[in-house]
Coordinates of C-alpha atoms and ligand atoms in Angstrom, one line a residue:
M15 CA -44.1 14.8 108.9
M16 CA -45.7 11.3 109.6
L17 CA -48.2 11.8 106.8
S18 CA -45.6 12.9 104.2
H19 CA -43.5 9.9 105.3
R20 CA -46.4 7.6 104.7
V21 CA -47.3 9.2 101.4
G22 CA -43.6 8.8 100.4
R23 CA -43.7 5.1 101.3
V24 CA -46.9 4.5 99.4
C25 CA -45.4 6.2 96.3
H26 CA -42.2 4.2 96.7
V27 CA -44.3 0.9 96.7
L28 CA -46.3 2.1 93.8
V29 CA -43.3 2.9 91.8
L30 CA -41.8 -0.5 92.6
V31 CA -45.1 -2.3 91.6
L32 CA -45.2 -0.3 88.4
C33 CA -41.5 -1.1 87.6
L34 CA -42.1 -4.8 88.2
S35 CA -45.3 -5.1 86.1
A36 CA -44.6 -2.6 83.3
A37 CA -42.7 -3.8 80.3
E38 CA -39.5 -2.1 79.4
D39 CA -40.0 0.5 76.7
F40 CA -39.3 -0.4 73.1
D41 CA -37.4 2.3 71.3
W42 CA -39.5 2.9 68.2
S43 CA -37.2 5.7 67.0
A44 CA -34.1 3.6 66.7
N45 CA -34.2 1.6 63.6
N46 CA -30.7 0.6 62.8
H47 CA -30.0 -0.7 59.4
D48 CA -26.4 -1.6 60.2
S49 CA -24.2 -3.3 57.6
F50 CA -23.6 -7.1 57.6
Y51 CA -22.1 -8.3 60.8
Y52 CA -19.4 -11.0 60.7
G53 CA -19.3 -13.1 63.8
T54 CA -20.4 -16.3 65.4
F55 CA -23.3 -17.4 67.6
P56 CA -23.0 -18.3 71.2
N57 CA -21.6 -21.9 71.9
G58 CA -24.4 -24.4 72.0
F59 CA -26.7 -22.5 69.7
S60 CA -29.1 -25.0 68.2
W61 CA -29.6 -25.1 64.4
G62 CA -32.6 -26.9 63.0
A63 CA -35.3 -27.2 60.3
G64 CA -38.9 -28.1 60.6
G65 CA -42.2 -29.3 59.1
S66 CA -45.6 -30.3 60.4
A67 CA -47.8 -33.4 60.3
Y68 CA -50.5 -32.4 57.9
Q69 CA -48.1 -30.6 55.6
T70 CA -45.6 -33.5 55.2
E71 CA -46.9 -36.9 56.5
G72 CA -49.5 -37.9 53.9
A73 CA -51.0 -41.3 54.8
W74 CA -54.2 -39.4 55.7
D75 CA -56.3 -42.5 56.1
K76 CA -53.7 -45.1 57.0
D77 CA -53.2 -47.4 60.0
G78 CA -56.3 -46.3 61.9
K79 CA -55.8 -42.5 61.6
G80 CA -59.0 -40.5 62.2
L81 CA -60.0 -37.5 60.0
S82 CA -58.8 -34.0 60.8
I83 CA -60.5 -30.8 59.9
W84 CA -57.9 -30.4 57.2
D85 CA -58.7 -33.7 55.6
V86 CA -62.3 -32.7 55.4
F87 CA -61.6 -29.1 54.3
T88 CA -59.3 -30.0 51.5
H89 CA -61.7 -32.7 50.1
K90 CA -64.3 -29.9 49.5
K91 CA -64.0 -28.3 46.1
G92 CA -62.6 -24.8 45.9
K93 CA -60.9 -24.5 49.2
T94 CA -57.3 -24.9 48.1
F95 CA -55.2 -24.0 45.1
L96 CA -56.1 -26.5 42.3
N97 CA -58.0 -28.5 45.0
D98 CA -54.7 -29.8 46.3
T99 CA -54.9 -32.0 49.4
G100 CA -52.4 -33.3 51.9
D101 CA -53.5 -36.9 51.3
S102 CA -50.0 -38.1 50.3
S103 CA -48.0 -34.8 50.4
C104 CA -44.3 -35.8 50.9
D105 CA -45.2 -39.3 52.2
G106 CA -43.1 -38.5 55.2
Y107 CA -45.0 -41.2 57.1
Y108 CA -43.1 -43.8 55.1
K109 CA -39.8 -41.9 54.8
I110 CA -38.5 -41.4 58.3
K111 CA -35.0 -42.8 57.5
D112 CA -34.7 -41.0 54.2
D113 CA -35.6 -37.7 55.8
I114 CA -33.2 -38.1 58.7
L115 CA -30.5 -38.6 56.2
L116 CA -31.3 -35.2 54.8
M117 CA -31.1 -33.7 58.3
K118 CA -27.7 -35.4 58.7
E119 CA -26.6 -33.9 55.4
L120 CA -27.4 -30.5 56.9
N121 CA -25.7 -31.3 60.2
L122 CA -28.9 -30.2 62.1
N123 CA -28.9 -30.1 65.9
H124 CA -32.7 -30.2 66.1
Y125 CA -35.8 -31.1 64.0
R126 CA -39.2 -29.6 64.7
F127 CA -42.2 -31.6 63.8
S128 CA -45.8 -31.9 65.0
I129 CA -48.0 -34.8 66.2
S130 CA -51.2 -35.4 64.4
W131 CA -53.9 -35.6 67.1
P132 CA -56.3 -37.8 65.0
R133 CA -53.5 -40.1 64.1
I134 CA -53.1 -41.1 67.8
M135 CA -56.7 -40.4 68.9
P136 CA -58.9 -40.9 65.9
T137 CA -61.9 -39.0 67.3
G138 CA -59.8 -36.7 69.5
I139 CA -61.4 -38.2 72.6
K140 CA -59.1 -40.4 74.7
S141 CA -61.9 -42.5 76.1
D142 CA -63.1 -43.4 72.6
H143 CA -60.0 -45.0 71.3
V144 CA -56.2 -44.6 71.3
N145 CA -54.5 -45.7 68.1
E146 CA -51.4 -47.8 68.9
K147 CA -50.1 -47.8 65.3
G148 CA -50.2 -44.0 65.2
L149 CA -48.4 -43.8 68.6
K150 CA -45.8 -46.2 67.3
Y151 CA -45.0 -44.0 64.2
Y152 CA -43.9 -41.1 66.5
D153 CA -42.0 -43.5 68.7
V154 CA -39.9 -44.6 65.8
L155 CA -39.4 -41.0 64.5
I156 CA -38.3 -39.8 67.9
D157 CA -36.0 -42.8 68.4
E158 CA -34.4 -42.5 65.0
L159 CA -33.8 -38.8 65.6
L160 CA -32.1 -39.4 68.9
E161 CA -30.0 -42.2 67.5
N162 CA -28.7 -39.6 65.0
R163 CA -28.2 -37.1 67.8
I164 CA -30.9 -34.8 66.5
T165 CA -33.1 -33.2 69.2
P166 CA -36.8 -33.5 68.6
I167 CA -38.8 -30.3 69.2
V168 CA -42.4 -31.4 69.2
T169 CA -45.5 -29.3 68.5
L170 CA -48.7 -30.7 69.8
Y171 CA -51.1 -28.7 67.7
H172 CA -50.2 -27.6 64.2
W173 CA -53.8 -27.0 63.1
D174 CA -55.1 -30.6 62.5
L175 CA -58.0 -30.8 64.9
P176 CA -59.9 -34.1 64.9
Q177 CA -63.0 -33.6 62.7
V178 CA -65.2 -35.2 65.3
L179 CA -64.4 -32.4 67.8
Q180 CA -65.3 -29.9 65.1
E181 CA -68.6 -31.6 64.2
K182 CA -69.7 -32.3 67.8
Y183 CA -68.6 -29.1 69.5
G184 CA -67.7 -26.5 67.0
G185 CA -63.9 -26.9 67.5
W186 CA -62.1 -24.0 69.2
Q187 CA -65.4 -22.1 69.6
N188 CA -66.2 -24.5 72.4
I189 CA -64.7 -24.4 75.8
S190 CA -64.7 -28.2 76.0
M191 CA -61.6 -28.3 73.7
I192 CA -59.5 -27.3 76.7
N193 CA -60.0 -30.6 78.4
Y194 CA -59.8 -32.7 75.3
F195 CA -56.6 -31.0 74.3
N196 CA -55.2 -31.5 77.7
D197 CA -55.9 -35.3 77.6
F198 CA -54.1 -35.5 74.3
A199 CA -51.1 -33.6 75.5
N200 CA -51.0 -35.6 78.7
L201 CA -50.9 -38.8 76.6
C202 CA -48.0 -37.4 74.6
F203 CA -46.1 -36.5 77.8
E204 CA -46.7 -39.9 79.2
R205 CA -45.6 -41.8 76.0
Y206 CA -42.8 -39.6 74.7
G207 CA -41.7 -37.4 77.5
D208 CA -38.9 -39.6 78.5
R209 CA -37.2 -38.7 75.2
V210 CA -38.8 -35.4 74.2
K211 CA -37.6 -32.3 76.2
Y212 CA -39.0 -29.5 74.1
W213 CA -42.8 -29.2 73.8
I214 CA -44.7 -26.6 71.9
T215 CA -48.4 -26.5 72.8
F216 CA -49.7 -24.6 69.8
N217 CA -48.2 -23.5 66.5
N218 CA -49.3 -20.1 65.4
P219 CA -52.6 -19.7 67.2
W220 CA -53.1 -16.4 65.3
S221 CA -53.7 -18.3 62.1
V222 CA -56.0 -20.9 63.8
A223 CA -58.1 -18.1 65.1
V224 CA -58.1 -15.6 62.3
E225 CA -57.9 -17.8 59.2
G226 CA -59.9 -20.7 60.7
Y227 CA -62.7 -18.8 62.3
E228 CA -62.7 -15.2 61.0
T229 CA -61.9 -15.3 57.3
G230 CA -62.5 -19.0 56.7
E231 CA -59.5 -19.4 54.4
H232 CA -58.3 -22.2 56.5
A233 CA -60.0 -25.2 58.1
P234 CA -62.6 -25.4 59.5
G235 CA -63.5 -22.5 57.1
L236 CA -65.8 -20.5 59.4
K237 CA -66.5 -16.8 58.8
L238 CA -67.6 -15.6 62.2
R239 CA -66.4 -12.1 61.6
G240 CA -65.6 -9.9 64.6
T241 CA -66.2 -12.6 67.2
G242 CA -65.0 -16.1 66.0
A243 CA -61.3 -15.4 66.2
Y244 CA -61.4 -13.8 69.6
R245 CA -63.4 -16.6 71.1
A246 CA -61.1 -19.3 69.5
A247 CA -58.0 -17.5 70.8
H248 CA -59.5 -17.3 74.3
H249 CA -60.0 -21.0 74.5
I250 CA -56.6 -21.7 72.9
I251 CA -54.8 -19.5 75.5
K252 CA -56.6 -21.3 78.3
A253 CA -55.8 -24.7 76.8
H254 CA -52.2 -23.8 76.5
A255 CA -52.1 -22.7 80.2
K256 CA -53.8 -25.9 81.3
V257 CA -51.3 -28.1 79.4
W258 CA -48.4 -26.1 80.8
H259 CA -49.8 -26.7 84.4
T260 CA -50.3 -30.4 83.6
Y261 CA -46.7 -30.7 82.6
D262 CA -45.5 -28.6 85.5
S263 CA -47.3 -30.6 88.2
Q264 CA -47.2 -34.1 86.8
W265 CA -44.2 -34.5 84.5
R266 CA -41.6 -31.8 85.0
S267 CA -39.8 -33.2 88.0
K268 CA -39.4 -36.6 86.3
Q269 CA -38.9 -35.6 82.7
K270 CA -37.1 -32.3 83.1
G271 CA -38.4 -30.8 79.9
M272 CA -39.8 -27.5 78.9
V273 CA -43.1 -26.4 77.5
G274 CA -43.6 -23.3 75.3
I275 CA -45.8 -21.9 72.6
S276 CA -44.9 -20.9 69.1
L277 CA -46.3 -17.5 68.2
Y278 CA -46.3 -16.0 64.8
G279 CA -45.8 -12.4 64.1
D280 CA -45.0 -10.1 61.2
W281 CA -43.2 -6.9 62.3
G282 CA -45.1 -3.6 61.9
E283 CA -42.9 -0.6 61.3
P284 CA -44.3 3.0 61.6
V285 CA -44.4 4.7 58.2
D286 CA -42.9 7.7 59.9
I287 CA -40.9 7.0 63.0
T288 CA -41.2 10.6 64.1
N289 CA -45.0 10.6 64.0
Q290 CA -46.7 9.5 67.2
K291 CA -49.9 8.3 65.4
D292 CA -47.9 6.1 63.2
I293 CA -46.0 4.7 66.1
E294 CA -49.2 3.9 67.9
A295 CA -50.7 2.3 64.8
A296 CA -47.6 0.1 64.4
E297 CA -47.7 -0.9 68.0
R298 CA -51.4 -1.9 67.6
Y299 CA -50.4 -4.0 64.6
V300 CA -47.9 -5.9 66.7
Q301 CA -50.1 -6.1 69.8
F302 CA -53.0 -7.5 67.7
Y303 CA -50.6 -10.1 66.3
I304 CA -48.1 -11.6 68.8
G305 CA -49.2 -9.5 71.7
W306 CA -52.7 -11.0 71.6
F307 CA -51.2 -14.3 72.9
A308 CA -47.9 -13.3 74.4
T309 CA -49.4 -10.6 76.8
P310 CA -51.8 -13.0 78.6
I311 CA -49.1 -15.6 78.8
F312 CA -46.4 -13.3 80.1
H313 CA -48.5 -10.7 82.0
G314 CA -51.9 -12.4 82.6
D315 CA -54.2 -10.4 80.4
Y316 CA -54.8 -9.1 76.8
P317 CA -52.9 -6.0 75.7
H318 CA -54.6 -2.8 76.9
V319 CA -54.8 -1.5 73.3
M320 CA -56.9 -4.6 72.3
K321 CA -59.2 -4.2 75.2
D322 CA -59.6 -0.5 74.5
F323 CA -60.2 -0.7 70.8
I324 CA -62.4 -3.8 70.7
G325 CA -64.3 -2.7 73.8
R326 CA -65.0 0.8 72.3
K327 CA -66.1 -0.6 69.0
S328 CA -68.4 -3.1 70.6
T329 CA -70.1 -0.3 72.6
Q330 CA -70.5 1.7 69.3
Q331 CA -72.2 -1.3 67.8
G332 CA -74.6 -1.3 70.7
L333 CA -73.3 -4.4 72.3
G334 CA -73.5 -4.8 76.1
T335 CA -70.1 -6.5 76.4
S336 CA -66.9 -6.5 74.4
R337 CA -66.5 -8.9 71.6
L338 CA -63.1 -9.6 73.2
P339 CA -63.8 -12.1 76.0
S340 CA -62.2 -11.3 79.4
F341 CA -60.3 -13.4 81.9
S342 CA -61.4 -13.7 85.5
S343 CA -58.7 -12.7 88.1
Q344 CA -58.1 -16.4 88.9
E345 CA -57.7 -17.2 85.2
K346 CA -55.2 -14.3 84.9
S347 CA -52.9 -15.6 87.5
Y348 CA -53.3 -19.2 86.2
I349 CA -52.3 -18.1 82.7
K350 CA -49.5 -15.7 83.6
G351 CA -46.0 -17.3 83.4
T352 CA -47.0 -20.4 81.6
C353 CA -44.1 -20.4 79.2
D354 CA -40.7 -22.0 79.7
F355 CA -39.5 -20.7 76.3
L356 CA -41.1 -18.7 73.5
G357 CA -41.2 -20.1 70.0
V358 CA -41.2 -17.3 67.4
G359 CA -42.3 -17.7 63.8
H360 CA -41.4 -14.7 61.6
F361 CA -41.3 -14.2 57.9
T362 CA -41.9 -10.6 56.9
T363 CA -42.7 -6.9 57.7
R364 CA -45.2 -4.2 56.9
Y365 CA -45.2 -0.5 57.1
V366 CA -48.1 0.7 59.2
T367 CA -50.1 3.9 59.5
Q368 CA -53.3 5.0 61.3
K369 CA -56.6 4.5 59.4
S370 CA -60.0 4.6 61.0
F371 CA -62.7 2.1 60.3
P372 CA -66.1 3.3 61.4
S373 CA -68.1 0.7 63.3
N374 CA -71.3 1.2 61.3
R375 CA -69.8 -0.8 58.4
G376 CA -69.5 -4.0 60.5
N377 CA -66.5 -5.0 62.6
T378 CA -63.9 -7.6 61.9
Y379 CA -60.6 -8.4 63.6
F380 CA -58.9 -6.4 60.8
S381 CA -61.1 -3.3 61.1
D382 CA -60.9 -3.4 64.9
R383 CA -57.2 -2.4 64.6
D384 CA -57.7 0.9 62.8
I385 CA -54.6 0.7 60.7
A386 CA -53.5 0.5 57.1
E387 CA -50.6 -1.7 56.0
L388 CA -48.1 -0.8 53.3
V389 CA -45.1 -2.3 51.6
D390 CA -42.1 -0.9 50.0
P391 CA -42.1 -1.9 46.3
R392 CA -38.3 -2.3 46.4
W393 CA -38.6 -5.1 48.9
P394 CA -37.8 -8.5 47.2
D395 CA -40.8 -10.8 47.1
P396 CA -39.7 -14.0 45.4
G397 CA -42.5 -16.3 46.5
S398 CA -45.7 -16.0 48.5
E399 CA -47.7 -12.9 47.8
W400 CA -47.5 -11.8 51.4
L401 CA -43.8 -12.5 51.9
Y402 CA -41.4 -9.6 51.4
S403 CA -37.9 -10.0 52.5
V404 CA -37.2 -7.3 55.1
P405 CA -34.4 -8.7 57.3
W406 CA -34.1 -5.7 59.7
G407 CA -37.8 -6.3 60.7
F408 CA -36.6 -9.5 62.3
R409 CA -34.2 -7.8 64.6
R410 CA -36.8 -5.2 65.5
M411 CA -39.3 -7.9 66.3
L412 CA -36.9 -9.8 68.5
N413 CA -36.0 -6.6 70.4
F414 CA -39.6 -5.8 70.9
I415 CA -40.2 -9.3 72.4
K416 CA -37.2 -8.8 74.7
T417 CA -38.5 -5.5 76.1
Q418 CA -42.2 -6.5 76.4
Y419 CA -42.0 -9.9 77.9
G420 CA -38.9 -9.7 80.2
N421 CA -36.3 -11.1 77.8
P422 CA -37.7 -14.7 77.6
M423 CA -35.7 -17.6 76.2
I424 CA -36.5 -17.7 72.5
F425 CA -36.4 -20.4 69.9
I426 CA -37.0 -19.3 66.3
T427 CA -39.5 -22.0 65.3
E428 CA -40.1 -20.8 61.7
N429 CA -38.2 -18.5 59.3
G430 CA -37.7 -18.9 55.6
V431 CA -38.9 -18.0 52.2
S432 CA -40.9 -19.6 49.4
E433 CA -40.8 -19.6 45.6
K434 CA -43.7 -19.6 43.4
I435 CA -42.4 -20.7 40.1
M436 CA -44.0 -23.9 39.0
C437 CA -41.0 -25.2 37.1
T438 CA -38.1 -26.9 38.8
E439 CA -35.5 -24.6 40.3
L440 CA -32.7 -25.8 42.5
C441 CA -30.5 -22.8 42.2
D442 CA -32.4 -20.8 44.9
V443 CA -30.1 -17.8 45.2
W444 CA -32.9 -15.6 46.6
R445 CA -33.4 -18.1 49.4
I446 CA -29.6 -18.1 50.1
Q447 CA -29.8 -14.3 50.3
Y448 CA -32.9 -14.4 52.6
Y449 CA -31.4 -16.9 55.0
K450 CA -28.0 -15.0 55.0
D451 CA -29.6 -11.7 55.8
Y452 CA -32.3 -12.9 58.3
I453 CA -29.9 -15.1 60.2
N454 CA -27.5 -12.1 60.4
E455 CA -30.2 -9.8 61.8
M456 CA -30.8 -12.6 64.4
L457 CA -27.1 -12.5 65.3
K458 CA -27.3 -8.7 65.7
A459 CA -30.4 -9.2 68.0
I460 CA -28.4 -11.6 70.2
R461 CA -25.7 -8.9 70.4
D462 CA -28.4 -6.5 71.5
G463 CA -29.1 -8.9 74.4
V464 CA -32.1 -10.9 73.0
N465 CA -32.0 -14.4 74.4
V466 CA -32.3 -16.5 71.3
K467 CA -31.2 -20.1 71.8
G468 CA -32.0 -21.8 68.5
Y469 CA -33.1 -21.3 64.9
T470 CA -35.4 -23.4 62.8
A471 CA -35.3 -23.0 59.1
W472 CA -38.7 -23.3 57.5
S473 CA -38.9 -25.8 56.1
L474 CA -36.8 -29.0 55.6
L475 CA -38.9 -30.0 52.6
D476 CA -41.3 -28.5 50.1
K477 CA -44.7 -29.5 51.4
F478 CA -48.4 -28.8 51.4
E479 CA -48.9 -25.0 51.9
W480 CA -52.5 -25.0 53.3
D481 CA -54.9 -23.0 51.1
E482 CA -52.0 -22.4 48.6
G483 CA -51.7 -26.2 48.0
Y484 CA -48.3 -27.1 46.4
S485 CA -47.9 -23.8 44.6
E486 CA -45.5 -22.4 47.2
R487 CA -42.3 -24.1 48.0
F488 CA -40.6 -23.3 51.3
G489 CA -38.2 -26.3 51.3
L490 CA -34.5 -26.5 51.6
F491 CA -35.1 -29.8 49.7
Y492 CA -37.2 -29.8 46.5
V493 CA -39.9 -32.5 46.5
D494 CA -41.1 -33.8 43.1
F495 CA -44.8 -34.2 43.9
K496 CA -45.6 -35.4 40.4
N497 CA -43.4 -38.5 40.9
K498 CA -45.2 -41.0 43.0
N499 CA -42.0 -41.8 44.9
K500 CA -41.8 -38.2 46.0
P501 CA -38.0 -37.9 45.5
R502 CA -36.2 -35.1 47.4
Y503 CA -33.5 -33.0 45.7
P504 CA -31.2 -30.6 47.6
K505 CA -31.5 -26.9 46.6
A506 CA -28.4 -24.7 46.6
S507 CA -29.5 -23.3 49.9
V508 CA -28.8 -26.6 51.6
Q509 CA -25.1 -26.1 51.0
F510 CA -25.3 -22.5 52.2
Y511 CA -27.2 -23.3 55.4
K512 CA -25.0 -26.2 56.1
R513 CA -21.9 -23.9 56.0
I514 CA -23.6 -21.4 58.4
I515 CA -24.3 -24.4 60.8
N516 CA -20.8 -25.7 60.5
S517 CA -19.2 -22.4 61.2
N518 CA -21.9 -21.5 63.8
G519 CA -22.3 -18.2 62.0
F520 CA -20.5 -16.0 59.6
P521 CA -16.7 -16.1 60.2
N522 CA -15.5 -13.5 57.7
Q523 CA -16.4 -11.8 54.5
R524 CA -14.1 -13.7 52.2
E525 CA -15.3 -17.1 53.4
V526 CA -19.0 -16.2 53.4
E527 CA -18.8 -14.9 49.8
N528 CA -17.1 -18.1 48.8
W529 CA -19.9 -20.1 50.3
K530 CA -22.4 -18.6 47.9
S531 CA -20.5 -19.6 44.8
K532 CA -19.7 -23.0 46.2
A533 CA -23.4 -23.5 47.0
T534 CA -24.5 -22.8 43.5
E535 CA -21.7 -24.8 41.8
T536 CA -23.6 -28.0 41.4
C537 CA -27.2 -26.9 41.3
S538 CA -27.5 -26.4 37.6
T539 CA -26.3 -30.0 36.9
S540 CA -28.9 -31.2 39.4
N541 CA -31.5 -28.9 37.7
Q542 CA -30.9 -30.7 34.5
L543 CA -31.4 -34.1 36.2
L544 CA -34.6 -32.9 37.7
A545 CA -35.8 -31.4 34.5
A546 CA -35.5 -34.9 33.0
D547 CA -37.5 -36.4 35.9
P548 CA -41.0 -35.4 34.7
L549 CA -40.1 -37.4 31.6
T550 CA -39.2 -40.5 33.7
S551 CA -42.4 -40.2 35.8
H552 CA -44.3 -39.7 32.6
M553 CA -42.7 -42.9 31.2
E554 CA -43.9 -44.7 34.4
M555 CA -47.4 -43.5 33.7
V556 CA -47.0 -44.7 30.1
T557 CA -45.9 -48.1 31.3
E558 CA -48.9 -48.3 33.5
V559 CA -51.1 -47.7 30.5
V560 CA -49.1 -49.5 27.8
V561 CA -48.3 -52.8 29.6
P562 CA -51.9 -53.7 30.4
T563 CA -52.9 -52.7 26.9
V564 CA -50.2 -54.8 25.3
C565 CA -51.2 -57.8 27.5
T566 CA -54.9 -57.4 26.5
L567 CA -53.9 -57.2 22.8
C568 CA -51.8 -60.3 23.1
I569 CA -54.6 -62.2 24.7
L570 CA -57.0 -61.0 22.0
I571 CA -54.6 -62.0 19.2
S572 CA -54.0 -65.4 20.7
A573 CA -57.8 -65.9 20.9
V574 CA -58.2 -64.9 17.2
F575 CA -55.4 -67.4 16.2
L576 CA -57.0 -70.1 18.3
M577 CA -60.3 -69.5 16.6
I578 CA -58.7 -69.7 13.2
L579 CA -56.9 -72.9 14.1
L580 CA -60.0 -74.5 15.4
R581 CA -62.0 -73.5 12.3
K582 CA -59.3 -75.0 10.0
R583 CA -59.5 -78.3 11.9
N584 CA -63.2 -78.4 11.5
Ligands
LIG628 C1 -46.8 -20.5 59.2 C2 -47.3 -21.9 59.4 O1 -47.2 -22.3 60.7 C3 -46.6 -22.9 58.5 O2 -47.3 -24.2 58.6 C4 -46.5 -22.4 57.1 O3 -45.8 -23.4 56.3 C5 -45.8 -21.1 57.1 N1 -46.6 -20.2 57.9 C6 -45.6 -20.5 55.7 O4 -46.8 -20.2 55.1

């Protein structure tokens, strides 16, 4: 009797522990493709747009800024489309007031931007030098935003690591980045924390790790296949946790802000939702994406499936330890719970099925997952090669996050679509469609109980798109990069997004349909104006050439006349 009672209690405790630690189950079999939902967002929902330092600021070598890995990477031949660089980009560094006017035109509640680490610490190391002019630039930006009642959401790391830290230590391959990053973050809290209440430690660490250290498509361009990404991610996760603790222990009580991380994830849908193998493959896809970072941050350790797969493949390779590093138990408890809100960047979806990659052909992050990705050819893909419009994937993704990580507070930190056409096009009907459908799926997710507090359209402006250079335009505002004044022109989607913001959602069918025609009313006239612009900028160029030439000719002719005159006198 006593024994069974004890066993009963042990079981009860065990069940409780399991319930507390296990994530709620995500229902893979329920993919609802409901029709459009008319309704509004909760009161206080925050509408925004975003950009990042290297993609928009330009002024790459101005006012004491140090080099970042992106400055160096883009200055090497063959790394970006047409060897484009972010040297001047949108010249955002000189256009704070102009850009805030654009935000006002949209009626934005928040603006998301990032701080360039080498602009305020040229070598990345605080004790070397702090650049007051760089600090001042962000002071002005923050103050101007607040004066215009736009909340700043500030990212500390949007990929522009100081070059010195790359050269000296190997960047995120090296554990010393954790302390350097913490010093940088601490300075930002100290200087701006009285006014900034939303901090994002890292933007899209998946890209930093995989594209920076595995495939080498992004700066610093390293191809450390099968190991580099895991190691970089390991240090980034620890650096994030350290910065969260710094804020928590030194600044939170005074400044009352929040610190989160912005994770990027495409959604993975099983090819066949009744097939267990496909479900497992899709789950692996998502766990290797967002779960890689979110699971340690919310639960203290990497997803089981990553540990299993990478561990097994490492053994098959004859390695003594897994290529996926592990956290000590102290580290696990230090990292767990270091997120006041979760930033989510989401653009697209893939169908996923199981596909084995034998270890003897060499392992990479991609082959470690044992999956194949597919797309439906009917999905619209107006812009970037990888970006198919699949709105329902957004709702699935948000529900997955809700069930896996205990329904955290979410800010959508990036969502939007690009266009690839090189000619000017302000009538961006496909972008209107994308925003309409994705924002609607987000509204459905909120009705499902997902705790989304804000939405950031990506991006405010057309800007430098990393290895794609200027060939992909994500902006609500068109930027004429060929014109040295970098003028901005509203695309039709500005009018549409503005109406969603002003109505805090989608009031009714008649009105929303009317928005679309209203939004496209003026864009063709603006298109004509813009089409004339290359001519104007060309004329400027001509003036630059012609005026000096005419002057030189005048001087030469006068000299000839003078000589003739002098000869006649003699
Ligand atoms: C995610 C990156 O964070 C952002 O900088 C980029 O513009 C978008 N992807 C689109 O490629």
